[in-house]
Short mmCIF file of C-alpha atoms in Angstrom, two decimals:
data_model
loop_
_atom_site.label_atom_id
_atom_site.label_comp_id
_atom_site.label_asym_id
_atom_site.label_seq_id
_atom_site.Cartn_x
_atom_site.Cartn_y
_atom_site.Cartn_z
CA MET B 1 99.69 98.80 76.09
CA LYS B 2 100.67 96.34 78.75
CA THR B 3 101.94 96.92 82.23
CA GLY B 4 104.63 94.98 83.76
CA TRP B 5 107.12 94.24 86.24
CA LYS B 6 106.71 95.36 89.80
CA LEU B 7 107.50 99.02 89.37
CA LYS B 8 104.46 100.60 90.88
CA SER B 9 105.18 104.28 90.84
CA MET B 10 104.61 107.48 88.95
CA ILE B 11 107.24 108.50 86.43
CA ILE B 12 107.42 112.16 85.55
CA ILE B 13 109.28 112.84 82.33
CA GLY B 14 109.01 116.38 81.05
CA GLY B 15 105.54 116.70 82.52
CA LEU B 16 104.36 113.35 81.08
CA SER B 17 102.70 111.25 83.76
CA ILE B 18 102.47 107.52 83.30
CA ILE B 19 100.56 105.25 85.54
CA LEU B 20 102.16 101.87 86.30
CA ALA B 21 100.38 98.72 87.14
CA GLY B 22 100.64 97.70 90.65
CA CYS B 23 98.99 96.01 93.38
CA THR B 24 97.83 93.51 95.72
CA GLY B 25 94.82 93.19 97.78
CA SER B 26 93.91 92.18 101.22
CA MET B 27 93.20 88.80 102.59
CA ASN B 28 95.16 90.09 105.57
CA GLY B 29 94.75 88.06 108.68
CA MET B 30 91.74 86.14 107.44
CA ASP B 31 91.06 83.01 109.45
CA HIS B 32 90.16 80.60 106.66
CA SER B 33 89.46 77.66 108.94
CA LYS B 34 85.93 78.80 109.73
CA MET B 35 84.82 80.72 106.63
CA ASN B 36 82.43 79.49 103.95
CA MET B 37 81.40 82.14 101.47
CA GLU B 38 80.34 81.78 97.88
CA GLY B 39 80.10 84.37 95.15
CA THR B 40 81.09 88.00 94.93
CA LYS B 41 79.71 90.91 93.03
CA GLU B 42 81.28 91.95 89.80
CA SER B 43 83.75 94.79 90.05
CA PRO B 44 82.56 98.30 89.21
CA LYS B 45 84.06 100.46 86.51
CA ALA B 46 87.79 101.05 86.81
CA SER B 47 87.79 104.84 87.08
CA ASP B 48 86.46 104.99 90.64
CA ALA B 49 86.41 101.33 91.64
CA GLN B 50 87.97 100.31 94.93
CA THR B 51 88.86 96.73 95.80
CA VAL B 52 87.10 94.75 98.50
CA LYS B 53 88.51 92.35 101.06
CA PRO B 54 89.04 88.89 99.56
CA THR B 55 86.47 86.25 100.35
CA VAL B 56 86.81 82.50 100.70
CA LEU B 57 84.94 80.56 98.02
CA THR B 58 83.93 76.94 98.51
CA GLY B 59 81.69 74.49 96.72
CA LYS B 60 81.83 72.64 93.42
CA GLU B 61 81.25 75.66 91.18
CA ILE B 62 83.22 78.89 91.52
CA ASN B 63 82.77 82.14 89.60
CA LEU B 64 85.77 84.41 89.01
CA THR B 65 85.57 87.73 87.18
CA ALA B 66 88.75 89.47 86.05
CA SER B 67 88.37 93.25 86.11
CA VAL B 68 90.13 96.55 86.75
CA SER B 69 90.08 98.35 90.09
CA ASN B 70 92.17 100.40 92.54
CA GLN B 71 93.68 99.32 95.84
CA GLU B 72 95.31 100.98 98.83
CA ILE B 73 98.54 99.05 99.41
CA ALA B 74 100.17 101.20 102.08
CA PRO B 75 98.65 104.05 104.09
CA GLY B 76 97.90 106.79 101.57
CA LYS B 77 99.15 104.82 98.55
CA THR B 78 96.44 103.64 96.17
CA LEU B 79 97.43 101.94 92.93
CA PRO B 80 95.46 100.70 89.89
CA VAL B 81 95.17 96.91 89.90
CA TRP B 82 93.81 94.01 87.90
CA THR B 83 91.70 91.73 90.05
CA PHE B 84 89.81 88.50 90.40
CA ASN B 85 86.42 89.35 91.95
CA ASN B 86 87.57 92.89 92.69
CA SER B 87 90.25 91.91 95.20
CA VAL B 88 94.01 91.40 95.22
CA PRO B 89 94.86 88.72 96.08
CA GLY B 90 91.77 87.20 94.51
CA PRO B 91 89.43 85.10 96.63
CA GLN B 92 90.82 82.03 98.30
CA ILE B 93 89.34 78.96 96.65
CA ARG B 94 89.03 76.23 99.26
CA VAL B 95 87.92 72.75 98.20
CA ASN B 96 87.87 69.24 99.64
CA GLN B 97 90.12 66.44 98.45
CA GLY B 98 88.37 64.34 95.83
CA GLU B 99 85.95 67.05 94.72
CA THR B 100 85.51 67.82 91.04
CA ILE B 101 85.15 71.57 90.68
CA LYS B 102 84.23 74.01 87.95
CA VAL B 103 85.71 77.49 87.86
CA ASN B 104 83.93 79.89 85.51
CA LEU B 105 86.27 82.69 84.43
CA LYS B 106 84.69 85.83 83.00
CA ASN B 107 87.04 88.40 81.47
CA GLN B 108 86.13 92.06 81.91
CA LEU B 109 89.71 93.23 81.39
CA PRO B 110 90.90 95.15 78.32
CA GLU B 111 93.29 92.29 77.44
CA PRO B 112 93.05 88.47 77.14
CA VAL B 113 93.61 86.41 80.28
CA THR B 114 93.88 82.79 81.53
CA ILE B 115 94.21 80.99 84.86
CA HIS B 116 97.04 78.56 85.69
CA TRP B 117 96.61 76.32 88.75
CA HIS B 118 100.12 76.50 90.18
CA GLY B 119 101.16 73.15 91.65
CA VAL B 120 97.79 71.47 91.12
CA PRO B 121 98.10 68.34 88.95
CA VAL B 122 95.22 69.20 86.61
CA PRO B 123 94.52 67.63 83.19
CA ASN B 124 96.65 69.27 80.51
CA ALA B 125 93.68 71.01 78.87
CA MET B 126 92.98 72.81 82.18
CA ASP B 127 96.54 74.11 82.73
CA GLY B 128 95.73 77.60 81.46
CA ILE B 129 98.68 78.11 79.08
CA PRO B 130 97.63 80.25 76.10
CA GLY B 131 98.66 78.83 72.76
CA ILE B 132 99.59 75.47 74.32
CA THR B 133 96.51 74.21 76.20
CA GLN B 134 93.89 76.85 75.36
CA ASN B 135 93.39 80.16 73.61
CA ALA B 136 93.55 83.18 75.88
CA VAL B 137 90.10 84.30 77.04
CA GLN B 138 89.26 87.47 75.15
CA PRO B 139 87.71 90.59 76.73
CA GLY B 140 84.00 89.98 77.27
CA GLN B 141 84.39 86.21 76.90
CA SER B 142 84.32 83.33 79.41
CA PHE B 143 86.02 79.97 79.94
CA THR B 144 85.27 77.11 82.35
CA TYR B 145 88.03 75.12 84.04
CA GLU B 146 87.03 71.71 85.37
CA PHE B 147 89.23 69.27 87.28
CA LYS B 148 89.34 66.95 90.26
CA ALA B 149 91.27 68.13 93.32
CA ASP B 150 93.05 64.90 94.18
CA VAL B 151 96.10 66.04 96.13
CA PRO B 152 95.61 68.04 99.35
CA GLY B 153 97.87 71.00 99.99
CA THR B 154 98.60 74.72 99.58
CA TYR B 155 98.55 75.96 95.99
CA TRP B 156 97.74 79.17 94.15
CA TYR B 157 96.30 80.37 90.88
CA HIS B 158 97.39 83.17 88.57
CA SER B 159 97.15 84.38 85.01
CA HIS B 160 99.59 82.74 82.60
CA GLN B 161 98.80 85.09 79.71
CA ASP B 162 101.63 87.62 79.41
CA SER B 163 102.18 86.60 83.02
CA VAL B 164 105.24 88.76 83.67
CA ASN B 165 102.88 91.72 83.35
CA GLN B 166 99.54 90.34 84.51
CA LEU B 167 100.81 88.92 87.80
CA ASP B 168 102.32 92.31 88.53
CA ARG B 169 98.91 93.87 88.20
CA GLY B 170 97.44 91.52 90.80
CA LEU B 171 95.93 88.55 88.96
CA TYR B 172 96.50 85.79 91.53
CA GLY B 173 94.94 84.11 94.57
CA SER B 174 95.36 81.10 96.85
CA PHE B 175 93.95 77.62 96.23
CA ILE B 176 93.67 75.22 99.17
CA VAL B 177 92.76 71.52 98.94
CA GLU B 178 91.75 70.24 102.37
CA PRO B 179 92.51 66.58 103.14
CA LYS B 180 89.64 64.17 103.73
CA GLU B 181 90.65 63.80 107.37
CA GLY B 182 90.60 67.58 107.90
CA THR B 183 93.46 69.95 108.77
CA GLY B 184 93.40 69.32 112.52
CA VAL B 185 94.11 72.96 113.39
CA ASP B 186 92.17 75.65 115.24
CA ARG B 187 93.39 78.56 113.13
CA ASP B 188 94.36 78.41 109.46
CA TYR B 189 95.85 81.56 107.94
CA THR B 190 97.18 82.24 104.44
CA LEU B 191 99.84 84.91 103.90
CA VAL B 192 100.53 85.82 100.27
CA LEU B 193 103.90 87.58 100.01
CA ASP B 194 104.77 90.17 97.38
CA GLU B 195 106.78 93.33 96.77
CA TRP B 196 106.19 96.66 95.05
CA MET B 197 107.79 100.02 94.36
CA SER B 198 106.40 103.41 95.26
CA SER B 199 109.37 105.70 94.62
CA GLY B 200 112.92 105.55 93.37
CA GLU B 201 114.98 106.05 90.25
CA MET B 202 115.34 104.05 87.06
CA ALA B 203 117.72 104.88 84.26
CA GLY B 204 118.15 108.37 85.67
CA MET B 205 114.43 109.09 85.69
CA ASN B 206 112.79 110.42 88.81
CA MET B 207 109.90 108.32 90.06
CA SER B 208 107.57 109.20 92.87
CA GLY B 209 104.32 108.22 94.35
CA GLY B 210 102.29 106.42 91.70
CA ASN B 211 102.30 103.78 88.96
CA MET B 212 103.38 103.13 85.47
CA SER B 213 100.38 101.26 84.16
CA GLU B 214 101.12 101.82 80.52
CA MET B 215 104.64 100.42 80.50
CA ASP B 216 105.52 97.10 78.96
CA HIS B 217 108.40 95.80 81.04
CA SER B 218 108.30 92.30 79.65
CA LYS B 219 110.78 93.16 76.92
CA MET B 220 112.89 95.93 78.34
CA ASN B 221 116.61 95.26 78.47
CA MET B 222 117.90 95.79 81.97
CA GLY B 223 121.49 95.20 82.94
CA SER B 224 121.92 93.33 86.20
CA SER B 225 123.65 94.52 89.30
CA ASP B 226 124.93 92.51 92.19
CA SER B 227 122.26 91.84 94.75
CA LYS B 228 121.62 89.36 97.49
CA ASP B 229 118.06 89.02 96.25
CA ASN B 230 117.02 86.90 93.31
CA LYS B 231 115.52 89.57 91.04
CA SER B 232 119.01 91.03 90.83
CA SER B 233 118.97 90.95 87.09
CA MET B 234 115.93 91.68 85.01
CA ASN B 235 116.01 91.86 81.36
CA MET B 236 113.69 92.63 78.61
CA SER B 237 113.95 94.15 75.20
CA ASP B 238 111.95 96.17 72.72
CA GLY B 239 109.85 97.72 75.42
CA ASN B 240 108.19 101.04 74.95
CA MET B 241 106.89 103.64 77.32
CA SER B 242 104.20 106.01 76.19
CA GLY B 243 105.47 105.92 72.64
CA MET B 244 109.16 106.17 73.51
CA ASP B 245 111.33 103.36 72.20
CA HIS B 246 113.49 101.87 74.93
CA SER B 247 114.55 98.83 72.98
CA THR B 248 118.18 99.77 73.20
CA MET B 249 118.09 101.08 76.75
CA ASN B 250 120.39 99.20 79.12
CA MET B 251 119.16 99.82 82.62
CA GLY B 252 121.21 99.25 85.73
CA HIS B 253 118.98 97.52 88.21
CA ASP B 254 119.00 98.48 91.87
CA MET B 255 116.76 96.32 94.05
CA SER B 256 116.56 99.06 96.66
CA MET B 257 113.89 100.58 94.39
CA TYR B 258 111.47 98.13 95.95
CA ASP B 259 110.25 99.96 99.01
CA LEU B 260 106.88 98.27 99.56
CA TYR B 261 106.74 94.63 100.65
CA THR B 262 103.25 93.30 101.24
CA ILE B 263 101.33 90.55 103.01
CA ASN B 264 98.01 89.86 101.30
CA GLY B 265 98.37 93.09 99.37
CA LYS B 266 98.91 95.33 102.38
CA SER B 267 102.03 96.88 103.85
CA GLY B 268 102.87 98.14 107.31
CA SER B 269 99.96 99.16 109.52
CA LEU B 270 97.40 97.98 106.93
CA VAL B 271 98.35 94.31 107.42
CA ASP B 272 95.64 92.55 109.43
CA GLN B 273 96.45 90.86 112.72
CA LEU B 274 96.27 87.08 113.15
CA PRO B 275 94.06 86.47 116.20
CA VAL B 276 94.72 83.37 118.34
CA LYS B 277 93.66 81.96 121.71
CA GLN B 278 96.03 80.31 124.13
CA GLY B 279 96.22 76.59 123.33
CA ASP B 280 95.24 76.97 119.65
CA LYS B 281 97.06 74.90 117.07
CA VAL B 282 97.87 77.41 114.33
CA ARG B 283 98.74 76.76 110.68
CA ILE B 284 100.21 79.52 108.53
CA ARG B 285 100.41 78.97 104.78
CA LEU B 286 103.13 81.10 103.15
CA ILE B 287 102.76 81.70 99.39
CA ASN B 288 105.26 83.80 97.42
CA ALA B 289 103.51 85.53 94.52
CA GLY B 290 106.37 87.98 93.91
CA TYR B 291 109.83 87.79 92.37
CA LEU B 292 112.02 88.12 95.46
CA SER B 293 112.78 85.50 98.09
CA HIS B 294 111.52 86.40 101.56
CA GLN B 295 113.01 85.21 104.85
CA ILE B 296 110.14 84.67 107.29
CA HIS B 297 110.68 84.59 111.05
CA VAL B 298 108.04 83.61 113.63
CA HIS B 299 108.63 85.37 116.94
CA GLY B 300 107.99 83.95 120.39
CA HIS B 301 107.14 80.37 119.41
CA GLU B 302 108.65 77.06 118.50
CA PHE B 303 107.29 75.87 115.16
CA LYS B 304 107.53 73.15 112.54
CA VAL B 305 107.61 73.27 108.73
CA ILE B 306 104.93 70.70 108.00
CA ALA B 307 104.74 71.00 104.19
CA THR B 308 106.56 72.46 101.22
CA ASP B 309 104.69 73.22 97.99
CA GLY B 310 101.71 71.59 99.70
CA GLN B 311 103.42 68.22 100.16
CA PRO B 312 103.96 66.93 103.73
CA VAL B 313 107.34 66.76 105.48
CA ASN B 314 107.94 63.49 107.35
CA ASN B 315 108.29 63.96 111.13
CA PRO B 316 109.34 67.64 110.99
CA GLY B 317 111.64 68.83 113.78
CA ILE B 318 110.99 71.67 116.20
CA LEU B 319 112.51 75.02 115.19
CA LYS B 320 113.04 78.27 117.09
CA ASP B 321 114.37 81.55 115.72
CA ASN B 322 115.06 80.08 112.29
CA ILE B 323 113.95 81.79 109.11
CA VAL B 324 111.96 80.02 106.40
CA ARG B 325 113.20 81.17 102.99
CA VAL B 326 110.27 81.33 100.56
CA ALA B 327 111.32 81.77 96.92
CA PRO B 328 109.03 82.95 94.09
CA GLY B 329 106.28 80.40 93.39
CA GLU B 330 107.08 78.33 96.50
CA ARG B 331 104.77 77.56 99.41
CA TYR B 332 105.66 76.58 102.97
CA ASP B 333 103.17 75.56 105.65
CA ILE B 334 104.30 76.16 109.23
CA GLU B 335 102.53 75.09 112.41
CA PHE B 336 102.83 76.09 116.06
CA VAL B 337 100.92 75.89 119.33
CA ALA B 338 99.84 79.24 120.76
CA ASN B 339 101.42 78.76 124.19
CA ASN B 340 103.07 82.14 124.79
CA PRO B 341 100.48 84.92 125.32
CA GLY B 342 101.30 88.34 123.95
CA GLN B 343 101.51 90.06 120.60
CA TRP B 344 104.21 88.47 118.44
CA LEU B 345 105.51 89.35 115.00
CA ILE B 346 105.82 87.15 111.97
CA GLU B 347 108.12 89.17 109.72
CA ASP B 348 110.47 89.24 106.77
CA HIS B 349 114.19 89.54 107.53
CA GLY B 350 116.72 91.42 105.44
CA ASP B 351 118.79 94.55 105.15
CA LYS B 352 116.41 96.56 102.97
CA ALA B 353 114.04 99.12 104.50
CA ALA B 354 111.11 97.51 102.65
CA VAL B 355 111.17 94.47 104.96
CA LYS B 356 109.65 96.69 107.66
CA GLY B 357 106.34 96.58 105.79
CA MET B 358 106.19 92.76 105.60
CA LYS B 359 105.03 92.06 109.16
CA ALA B 360 101.90 90.61 110.68
CA ILE B 361 101.03 90.42 114.38
CA ILE B 362 100.05 87.13 116.03
CA ALA B 363 97.65 88.60 118.57
CA TYR B 364 96.44 86.65 121.60
CA GLU B 365 93.04 87.67 122.92
CA GLY B 366 93.43 90.36 125.56
CA ALA B 367 97.20 90.72 125.07
CA PRO B 368 98.63 94.24 125.35
CA ALA B 369 99.81 95.89 122.16
CA GLY B 370 103.52 96.27 121.51
CA SER B 371 104.63 93.33 123.62
CA ASP B 372 107.18 92.30 120.96
CA LYS B 373 109.92 94.14 119.11
CA ALA B 374 110.94 93.81 115.49
CA ASN B 375 114.42 92.49 114.68
CA GLU B 376 114.17 92.26 110.90
CA THR B 377 117.84 93.09 110.31
CA GLU B 378 119.13 90.26 112.51
CA LYS B 379 120.79 87.49 110.54
CA LEU B 380 119.21 84.17 111.49
CA THR B 381 119.91 80.63 110.28
CA ALA B 382 117.62 79.44 107.49
CA VAL B 383 115.94 76.05 107.70
CA ASP B 384 117.92 73.63 105.51
CA MET B 385 115.21 71.51 103.90
CA SER B 386 117.84 69.08 102.56
CA ARG B 387 118.49 67.97 106.16
CA TYR B 388 115.12 68.60 107.79
CA GLY B 389 112.63 66.02 109.02
CA GLN B 390 113.12 62.26 109.19
CA ALA B 391 114.16 59.97 106.38
CA SER B 392 111.53 57.52 105.16
CA LYS B 393 110.77 55.37 102.16
CA ALA B 394 110.74 57.47 99.00
CA ASN B 395 109.65 56.95 95.42
CA PHE B 396 113.09 57.51 93.90
CA THR B 397 116.78 57.10 94.71
CA LEU B 398 119.88 58.61 93.14
CA ASP B 399 121.33 55.31 91.94
CA GLN B 400 118.27 53.61 90.48
CA LYS B 401 117.89 53.21 86.72
CA TYR B 402 115.83 55.90 84.98
CA THR B 403 114.16 55.86 81.58
CA LEU B 404 115.58 59.30 80.85
CA GLU B 405 118.26 61.54 82.34
CA TYR B 406 118.43 65.21 81.42
CA THR B 407 120.64 68.16 82.41
CA MET B 408 119.42 71.76 82.50
CA ASN B 409 122.25 74.30 82.64
CA LEU B 410 120.69 77.64 83.59
CA ASN B 411 122.50 80.84 82.73
CA THR B 412 122.34 84.60 82.17
CA GLU B 413 123.87 85.60 78.84
CA MET B 414 124.16 88.50 76.42
CA LYS B 415 122.94 87.71 72.90
CA ASN B 416 122.54 90.23 70.09
CA GLY B 417 122.98 93.04 72.56
CA GLU B 418 120.27 91.79 74.89
CA MET B 419 120.44 89.97 78.17
CA VAL B 420 118.66 86.63 77.97
CA TYR B 421 118.12 83.70 80.31
CA THR B 422 119.07 80.37 78.80
CA ILE B 423 118.64 76.64 79.28
CA ASN B 424 121.62 74.79 77.82
CA GLY B 425 122.58 77.93 75.93
CA LYS B 426 119.20 78.37 74.21
CA THR B 427 116.09 80.46 74.76
CA PHE B 428 112.48 79.37 74.30
CA PRO B 429 111.14 78.26 71.86
CA GLU B 430 114.55 77.00 70.68
CA THR B 431 115.19 75.14 73.95
CA GLU B 432 115.15 71.37 73.59
CA PRO B 433 112.06 69.80 75.16
CA ILE B 434 112.15 66.85 77.55
CA ASN B 435 110.45 64.15 75.49
CA VAL B 436 108.77 61.37 77.50
CA LYS B 437 106.15 58.67 77.32
CA LYS B 438 103.63 57.92 80.04
CA GLY B 439 105.23 55.78 82.74
CA ASP B 440 108.78 56.96 82.09
CA THR B 441 110.95 57.78 85.10
CA VAL B 442 112.93 60.98 84.62
CA LYS B 443 116.01 62.29 86.45
CA VAL B 444 116.88 65.95 85.91
CA ARG B 445 120.10 67.65 86.95
CA LEU B 446 119.60 71.38 87.43
CA VAL B 447 122.66 73.66 87.53
CA ASN B 448 122.59 77.43 88.08
CA ASN B 449 125.53 78.97 86.22
CA SER B 450 124.26 82.55 86.60
CA LYS B 451 126.55 84.68 88.73
CA THR B 452 123.94 86.82 90.50
CA ASP B 453 120.51 85.43 89.59
CA ASP B 454 118.38 82.96 91.50
CA HIS B 455 116.24 80.67 89.33
CA PRO B 456 113.10 79.26 90.98
CA MET B 457 112.27 76.48 88.52
CA HIS B 458 108.62 75.38 88.26
CA LEU B 459 107.37 72.20 86.56
CA HIS B 460 103.74 72.20 85.49
CA GLY B 461 101.46 69.21 86.00
CA HIS B 462 103.85 67.12 88.11
CA PHE B 463 105.54 66.84 91.48
CA PHE B 464 109.21 65.96 91.65
CA GLN B 465 111.35 64.51 94.43
CA VAL B 466 114.55 66.35 95.36
CA LEU B 467 117.35 63.76 95.51
CA SER B 468 120.52 65.79 96.11
CA LYS B 469 121.83 69.29 96.71
CA ASN B 470 125.34 70.25 95.53
CA GLY B 471 126.26 66.59 95.11
CA LYS B 472 125.09 65.49 98.56
CA PRO B 473 122.04 63.22 98.95
CA LEU B 474 119.19 64.59 101.07
CA GLU B 475 119.53 63.46 104.67
CA GLY B 476 116.11 64.23 106.11
CA SER B 477 112.53 63.77 104.97
CA PRO B 478 111.84 63.06 101.31
CA ILE B 479 111.13 66.48 99.79
CA ILE B 480 108.43 66.64 97.13
CA LYS B 481 107.99 69.94 95.26
CA ASP B 482 106.85 71.59 92.06
CA THR B 483 109.01 74.74 92.41
CA LEU B 484 112.68 74.64 93.41
CA ASN B 485 114.93 77.67 93.85
CA LEU B 486 118.55 77.50 92.70
CA LYS B 487 120.92 80.13 93.99
CA PRO B 488 124.00 81.03 91.92
CA GLY B 489 126.36 78.05 91.72
CA GLU B 490 123.89 75.56 93.17
CA GLU B 491 123.12 72.16 91.68
CA TYR B 492 120.15 69.90 92.41
CA VAL B 493 119.09 66.51 91.13
CA VAL B 494 115.36 65.79 91.03
CA ALA B 495 113.26 62.89 89.76
CA PHE B 496 109.64 62.33 88.77
CA GLU B 497 107.37 59.90 86.98
CA ALA B 498 105.74 60.93 83.73
CA ASP B 499 102.22 60.26 85.00
CA ASN B 500 100.15 63.15 83.58
CA GLU B 501 99.98 63.21 79.80
CA GLY B 502 100.19 66.46 77.91
CA ASN B 503 102.48 69.30 76.90
CA TRP B 504 103.77 71.04 80.03
CA MET B 505 105.95 74.05 80.72
CA PHE B 506 109.12 73.84 82.84
CA HIS B 507 110.31 77.39 83.50
CA CYS B 508 111.82 79.93 85.86
CA HIS B 509 109.23 81.58 88.09
CA ASP B 510 111.02 84.85 88.10
CA LEU B 511 108.78 85.54 85.14
CA HIS B 512 111.14 88.19 83.81
CA HIS B 513 113.57 85.34 83.23
CA ALA B 514 110.87 83.19 81.64
CA SER B 515 109.75 85.99 79.32
CA ALA B 516 113.37 86.37 78.24
CA GLY B 517 113.95 82.72 77.39
CA MET B 518 114.21 80.45 80.47
CA VAL B 519 111.43 78.06 79.45
CA THR B 520 111.37 74.54 78.11
CA GLU B 521 108.62 71.96 77.72
CA LEU B 522 107.94 68.48 79.03
CA LYS B 523 106.31 66.81 76.02
CA TYR B 524 104.63 63.42 75.95
CA THR B 525 105.44 62.04 72.52
CA ASP B 526 102.41 59.72 72.56
CA TYR B 527 99.98 62.51 73.53
CA LYS B 528 97.68 64.03 70.95
CA SER B 529 95.89 67.25 71.85
CA ASN B 530 92.62 68.39 70.28
CA PHE B 531 93.52 72.01 70.93
CA VAL B 532 94.03 74.28 67.93
CA ALA B 533 95.70 77.62 68.56
CA ASP B 534 93.92 80.67 67.15
CA PRO B 535 96.52 82.96 65.53
CA ASN B 536 94.27 85.93 66.31
CA ALA B 537 93.93 85.21 70.05
CA GLY B 538 97.06 87.10 71.05
CA ASN B 539 98.35 84.08 72.98
CA LYS B 540 101.40 84.91 75.13
CA PRO B 541 102.28 81.83 77.20
CA GLU B 542 105.40 83.11 78.98
#
């Protein structure tokens, strides 16, 4: 059976113990600016295996092995995980702009797997979508991804096979493309954000201390409840748990169940410090691998947001005591000068107790411990990227003529007794694709009609420019992204050029929403693929 969702706890039902998939590893506080390591050993057998600290892999050929292990997430809490190279997050892959790289994936998991290069404009055959661009890699088999890293920036990689479940088990890592001119910083840290559950209640069942690794959450039907967070409504049908049929179970969903938030797979005191020296220029790359938005606050320093989804912001302004809201799938690069000696927090803000675990310490050499205090419940103003930075020449404008204009109305609906997530009233594969030819210019209007659900929409294989928010043109820097979060009631207009032939997914990166219908395709009508899907491969692209 499959795992799923982010419920990492032990459910006791009449003495039956079920172990749930969980996890995340520890790249905590690694300074990636000066590391150059290649290769890792294959993970040991799952029964007694323990994860290792993630490495940084460079070079033109990378080896990744997917395998089962166990990881301590919070002090005293060890959960079973699925890993790349026996770590969660997997190793950071760090390459130079212009390099052609090969990534050899070996599957030692009990289920098929793939790798999707989130945000990286790879050739369609390398996109890692089972049943669309390749067959899922079977247990004991291997697959080689090969592509040229043309566009510098902060990206990440993750499984796209039954991804709502496999991401939850830990199958992801960061992917950095360094520009030819270098990064120009003294310290370069990557913080992968995620969230887990260690105890709580679901549908009246008592849960404590462990994991549910044999539960398939991808199809369980969960009723939504009001929440300020975007995973407020999760749905899924026909799930089963240790032989029990929950296909008709309607579960009220309380986000307070999530009591473990992690940075690089660690929570609380297990999160590594970020060492700096006075005068250092510091870059922090924020990657959200979870399904909740996180509000990140840098204490004690002025900072700039220099990139979003890896793409640079023009002349970014100086910020102080603002939060950077990072939605699922998004990346934000922030930069500051270490000019205020002490120990300072970089932390998540919110009103849930779990935010207390999502903190790292920016530690100056020789600074006394405890020289800063947490204020995670304080409400701070979020950076408004629609008005941030300086306007400059952009590729697209609102009023220019486009080859194609398309509207995506996103919604949460009940159909046949199940909650589904729809695009223009339909669920995948019935959603209408966006049909294009190479060279077309495409304008897409995105509208979130859901009452309580955020929808972080991710387009594969392309970058798009954000033109307007809620009817108002962007005032600051041109904003180029591949993942854009829409809160309830919000409307955005984006535009892109059809410049990368293939069949590409366009879907919500709350993967519970994707698995329950919120997926469409960008299809090049003049593209012919040589790929033939194997009906026996168990391909599950959502």
